[in-house]
Amino acid sequence: MSNSTSTPNNYSYITDPAYQGDIRYTIWTQIYYIGVGFLSAFLNLYLIFLFVKYPKLRETPCNWIIIQQCLSEVVMGYGTVMRAVTFLFATNLTIINFNLSFCFWVGGLCAAGYRIGQTIALLMAFDRLLAIWKPGFYAKRRVNVTFDKIGLKTCFRQRLQSTPWSQLLY
């Protein structure tokens, strides 16, 4: 607490100088975060829905990488909404004590989605580099990957073997 006269009984985020004058802590900014988080989550869920609905989209390994990126964006959108809603509740109810597990579900999901998204973006860049650098090899490795009666484990094993970076595993 930056205000020396504040105690946990009379503390208020509104009068704390650390939160005054910073646009990140305004209600309008939190509403913006909530809107962007919902848009991110729902629009990426729509892409995932299209991916599941149309089997033709599952034929290209690059589309699998894009859908993995969409999943990380959904997690980030959910995390952004949770952070903004928690901030609004904390400021309106003057909540100043948070435990570690609560902070994980509020801020950890957004951070985890961001880190996973960075890794997937790197894989996507490597996939595109391989497609440009060795187009013949990339075209040969393209395999139709579908969910069928074989089972989920076999599908992911086939998918791992059909990805262009799987040559690094052998």
mmCIF file of C-alpha atoms in Angstrom, residues 1-164:
data_model
loop_
_atom_site.group_PDB
_atom_site.id
_atom_site.type_symbol
_atom_site.label_atom_id
_atom_site.label_comp_id
_atom_site.label_asym_id
_atom_site.label_seq_id
_atom_site.Cartn_x
_atom_site.Cartn_y
_atom_site.Cartn_z
ATOM 1 C CA MET A 1 0.000 0.000 0.000
ATOM 2 C CA SER A 2 1.521 3.244 -1.063
ATOM 3 C CA ASN A 3 -0.625 5.472 1.173
ATOM 4 C CA SER A 4 0.919 5.471 4.631
ATOM 5 C CA THR A 5 -2.385 6.343 6.352
ATOM 6 C CA SER A 6 -4.195 3.378 4.796
ATOM 7 C CA THR A 7 -4.877 0.221 6.702
ATOM 8 C CA PRO A 8 -6.609 -2.901 5.387
ATOM 9 C CA ASN A 9 -9.806 -1.596 6.990
ATOM 10 C CA ASN A 10 -9.961 1.725 5.125
ATOM 11 C CA TYR A 11 -7.952 1.007 1.967
ATOM 12 C CA SER A 12 -9.459 1.972 -1.383
ATOM 13 C CA TYR A 13 -8.091 1.517 -4.881
ATOM 14 C CA ILE A 14 -9.765 4.784 -5.842
ATOM 15 C CA THR A 15 -7.633 6.841 -3.448
ATOM 16 C CA ASP A 16 -4.391 4.878 -3.893
ATOM 17 C CA PRO A 17 -1.897 7.056 -5.820
ATOM 18 C CA ALA A 18 -0.475 3.983 -7.580
ATOM 19 C CA TYR A 19 -3.759 3.582 -9.480
ATOM 20 C CA GLN A 20 -4.391 7.269 -10.184
ATOM 21 C CA GLY A 21 -3.637 8.668 -13.619
ATOM 22 C CA ASP A 22 -2.739 5.320 -15.201
ATOM 23 C CA ILE A 23 -5.034 4.400 -18.084
ATOM 24 C CA ARG A 24 -4.513 0.661 -17.493
ATOM 25 C CA TYR A 25 -6.572 0.893 -14.309
ATOM 26 C CA THR A 26 -9.664 2.703 -15.593
ATOM 27 C CA ILE A 27 -13.059 1.061 -15.890
ATOM 28 C CA TRP A 28 -13.198 1.806 -19.630
ATOM 29 C CA THR A 29 -9.926 0.006 -20.198
ATOM 30 C CA GLN A 30 -11.208 -3.038 -18.318
ATOM 31 C CA ILE A 31 -14.407 -2.999 -20.398
ATOM 32 C CA TYR A 32 -12.218 -2.862 -23.513
ATOM 33 C CA TYR A 33 -10.232 -5.871 -22.235
ATOM 34 C CA ILE A 34 -13.462 -7.794 -21.645
ATOM 35 C CA GLY A 35 -14.690 -7.005 -25.173
ATOM 36 C CA VAL A 36 -11.405 -7.973 -26.812
ATOM 37 C CA GLY A 37 -11.201 -11.145 -24.725
ATOM 38 C CA PHE A 38 -14.709 -12.245 -25.723
ATOM 39 C CA LEU A 39 -14.025 -11.474 -29.392
ATOM 40 C CA SER A 40 -10.751 -13.384 -29.284
ATOM 41 C CA ALA A 41 -12.316 -16.421 -27.627
ATOM 42 C CA PHE A 42 -15.491 -16.615 -29.700
ATOM 43 C CA LEU A 43 -13.977 -15.862 -33.111
ATOM 44 C CA ASN A 44 -11.249 -18.446 -32.575
ATOM 45 C CA LEU A 45 -13.855 -20.939 -31.368
ATOM 46 C CA TYR A 46 -15.693 -20.301 -34.639
ATOM 47 C CA LEU A 47 -12.546 -21.201 -36.587
ATOM 48 C CA ILE A 48 -12.203 -24.374 -34.521
ATOM 49 C CA PHE A 49 -15.853 -25.188 -35.255
ATOM 50 C CA LEU A 50 -15.223 -24.786 -38.989
ATOM 51 C CA PHE A 51 -12.141 -26.977 -38.719
ATOM 52 C CA VAL A 52 -14.136 -29.724 -37.034
ATOM 53 C CA LYS A 53 -17.124 -29.393 -39.378
ATOM 54 C CA TYR A 54 -15.252 -29.488 -42.702
ATOM 55 C CA PRO A 55 -12.879 -32.472 -43.069
ATOM 56 C CA LYS A 56 -11.153 -30.897 -46.071
ATOM 57 C CA LEU A 57 -9.547 -28.361 -43.726
ATOM 58 C CA ARG A 58 -7.865 -31.168 -41.785
ATOM 59 C CA GLU A 59 -5.847 -32.367 -44.777
ATOM 60 C CA THR A 60 -3.102 -29.747 -44.581
ATOM 61 C CA PRO A 61 -0.562 -29.889 -41.740
ATOM 62 C CA CYS A 62 -0.374 -26.085 -41.672
ATOM 63 C CA ASN A 63 -4.085 -25.927 -40.827
ATOM 64 C CA TRP A 64 -3.412 -28.093 -37.783
ATOM 65 C CA ILE A 65 -0.839 -25.576 -36.615
ATOM 66 C CA ILE A 66 -3.304 -22.726 -37.187
ATOM 67 C CA ILE A 67 -5.949 -24.510 -35.117
ATOM 68 C CA GLN A 68 -3.449 -25.040 -32.309
ATOM 69 C CA GLN A 69 -2.784 -21.299 -32.446
ATOM 70 C CA CYS A 70 -6.549 -20.720 -32.249
ATOM 71 C CA LEU A 71 -6.731 -22.877 -29.114
ATOM 72 C CA SER A 72 -4.020 -20.806 -27.439
ATOM 73 C CA GLU A 73 -5.873 -17.627 -28.466
ATOM 74 C CA VAL A 74 -9.060 -18.954 -26.843
ATOM 75 C CA VAL A 75 -7.134 -19.508 -23.600
ATOM 76 C CA MET A 76 -5.654 -16.003 -23.853
ATOM 77 C CA GLY A 77 -9.086 -14.476 -24.504
ATOM 78 C CA TYR A 78 -10.552 -16.261 -21.492
ATOM 79 C CA GLY A 79 -7.597 -15.152 -19.370
ATOM 80 C CA THR A 80 -7.977 -11.535 -20.513
ATOM 81 C CA VAL A 81 -11.660 -11.518 -19.568
ATOM 82 C CA MET A 82 -10.891 -13.095 -16.190
ATOM 83 C CA ARG A 83 -8.189 -10.527 -15.404
ATOM 84 C CA ALA A 84 -10.455 -7.597 -16.249
ATOM 85 C CA VAL A 85 -13.466 -8.964 -14.373
ATOM 86 C CA THR A 86 -11.306 -9.748 -11.342
ATOM 87 C CA PHE A 87 -9.859 -6.244 -11.401
ATOM 88 C CA LEU A 88 -13.355 -4.731 -11.510
ATOM 89 C CA PHE A 89 -14.509 -6.912 -8.601
ATOM 90 C CA ALA A 90 -11.355 -6.214 -6.599
ATOM 91 C CA THR A 91 -11.627 -2.450 -7.013
ATOM 92 C CA ASN A 92 -15.357 -2.286 -6.309
ATOM 93 C CA LEU A 93 -15.244 -4.630 -3.312
ATOM 94 C CA THR A 94 -11.790 -3.489 -2.101
ATOM 95 C CA ILE A 95 -10.296 -6.969 -2.140
ATOM 96 C CA ILE A 96 -6.597 -6.725 -1.298
ATOM 97 C CA ASN A 97 -5.627 -10.312 -0.394
ATOM 98 C CA PHE A 98 -5.286 -12.984 -3.086
ATOM 99 C CA ASN A 99 -3.943 -16.499 -2.716
ATOM 100 C CA LEU A 100 -1.708 -18.247 -5.237
ATOM 101 C CA SER A 101 -4.305 -20.636 -6.671
ATOM 102 C CA PHE A 102 -6.700 -17.751 -7.329
ATOM 103 C CA CYS A 103 -3.961 -15.811 -9.118
ATOM 104 C CA PHE A 104 -3.198 -18.845 -11.292
ATOM 105 C CA TRP A 105 -6.774 -19.043 -12.600
ATOM 106 C CA VAL A 106 -6.936 -15.284 -13.142
ATOM 107 C CA GLY A 107 -3.560 -14.363 -14.599
ATOM 108 C CA GLY A 108 -1.919 -17.695 -15.261
ATOM 109 C CA LEU A 109 -4.217 -18.795 -18.072
ATOM 110 C CA CYS A 110 -3.566 -15.651 -20.084
ATOM 111 C CA ALA A 111 0.185 -16.009 -19.585
ATOM 112 C CA ALA A 112 0.120 -19.724 -20.430
ATOM 113 C CA GLY A 113 -1.896 -19.076 -23.594
ATOM 114 C CA TYR A 114 0.579 -16.371 -24.586
ATOM 115 C CA ARG A 115 3.593 -18.650 -24.091
ATOM 116 C CA ILE A 116 1.958 -21.547 -25.936
ATOM 117 C CA GLY A 117 1.019 -19.155 -28.746
ATOM 118 C CA GLN A 118 4.635 -18.050 -29.072
ATOM 119 C CA THR A 119 5.784 -21.649 -29.444
ATOM 120 C CA ILE A 120 3.123 -22.429 -32.020
ATOM 121 C CA ALA A 121 3.980 -19.275 -33.967
ATOM 122 C CA LEU A 122 7.592 -20.477 -34.080
ATOM 123 C CA LEU A 123 6.432 -23.880 -35.376
ATOM 124 C CA MET A 124 4.304 -22.121 -37.981
ATOM 125 C CA ALA A 125 7.278 -20.063 -39.121
ATOM 126 C CA PHE A 126 9.405 -23.212 -39.355
ATOM 127 C CA ASP A 127 6.633 -24.941 -41.329
ATOM 128 C CA ARG A 128 6.491 -22.066 -43.816
ATOM 129 C CA LEU A 129 10.292 -21.957 -44.061
ATOM 130 C CA LEU A 130 10.384 -25.661 -44.881
ATOM 131 C CA ALA A 131 7.593 -25.225 -47.453
ATOM 132 C CA ILE A 132 9.588 -22.499 -49.222
ATOM 133 C CA TRP A 133 13.045 -24.013 -48.778
ATOM 134 C CA LYS A 134 12.191 -27.601 -49.837
ATOM 135 C CA PRO A 135 8.808 -27.547 -51.616
ATOM 136 C CA GLY A 136 9.234 -31.053 -53.056
ATOM 137 C CA PHE A 137 9.918 -32.601 -49.666
ATOM 138 C CA TYR A 138 7.075 -30.612 -48.103
ATOM 139 C CA ALA A 139 4.600 -31.758 -50.770
ATOM 140 C CA LYS A 140 5.605 -35.425 -50.294
ATOM 141 C CA ARG A 141 5.056 -35.253 -46.536
ATOM 142 C CA ARG A 142 1.485 -33.958 -46.870
ATOM 143 C CA VAL A 143 -0.840 -36.698 -45.580
ATOM 144 C CA ASN A 144 -4.575 -36.737 -45.020
ATOM 145 C CA VAL A 145 -5.100 -36.761 -41.257
ATOM 146 C CA THR A 146 -8.649 -37.584 -40.198
ATOM 147 C CA PHE A 147 -10.470 -38.746 -37.097
ATOM 148 C CA ASP A 148 -11.909 -42.169 -37.841
ATOM 149 C CA LYS A 149 -12.508 -45.490 -36.134
ATOM 150 C CA ILE A 150 -8.776 -46.083 -35.643
ATOM 151 C CA GLY A 151 -8.723 -43.917 -32.551
ATOM 152 C CA LEU A 152 -7.287 -40.696 -31.227
ATOM 153 C CA LYS A 153 -3.866 -42.136 -30.328
ATOM 154 C CA THR A 154 -3.284 -43.445 -33.845
ATOM 155 C CA CYS A 155 -4.469 -40.171 -35.329
ATOM 156 C CA PHE A 156 -1.963 -38.113 -33.381
ATOM 157 C CA ARG A 157 0.820 -40.596 -34.110
ATOM 158 C CA GLN A 158 0.030 -40.299 -37.835
ATOM 159 C CA ARG A 159 -0.141 -36.530 -37.536
ATOM 160 C CA LEU A 160 3.238 -36.352 -35.810
ATOM 161 C CA GLN A 161 4.784 -38.470 -38.559
ATOM 162 C CA SER A 162 3.157 -36.371 -41.295
ATOM 163 C CA THR A 163 4.339 -32.979 -40.088
ATOM 164 C CA PRO A 164 7.244 -31.402 -41.942
#
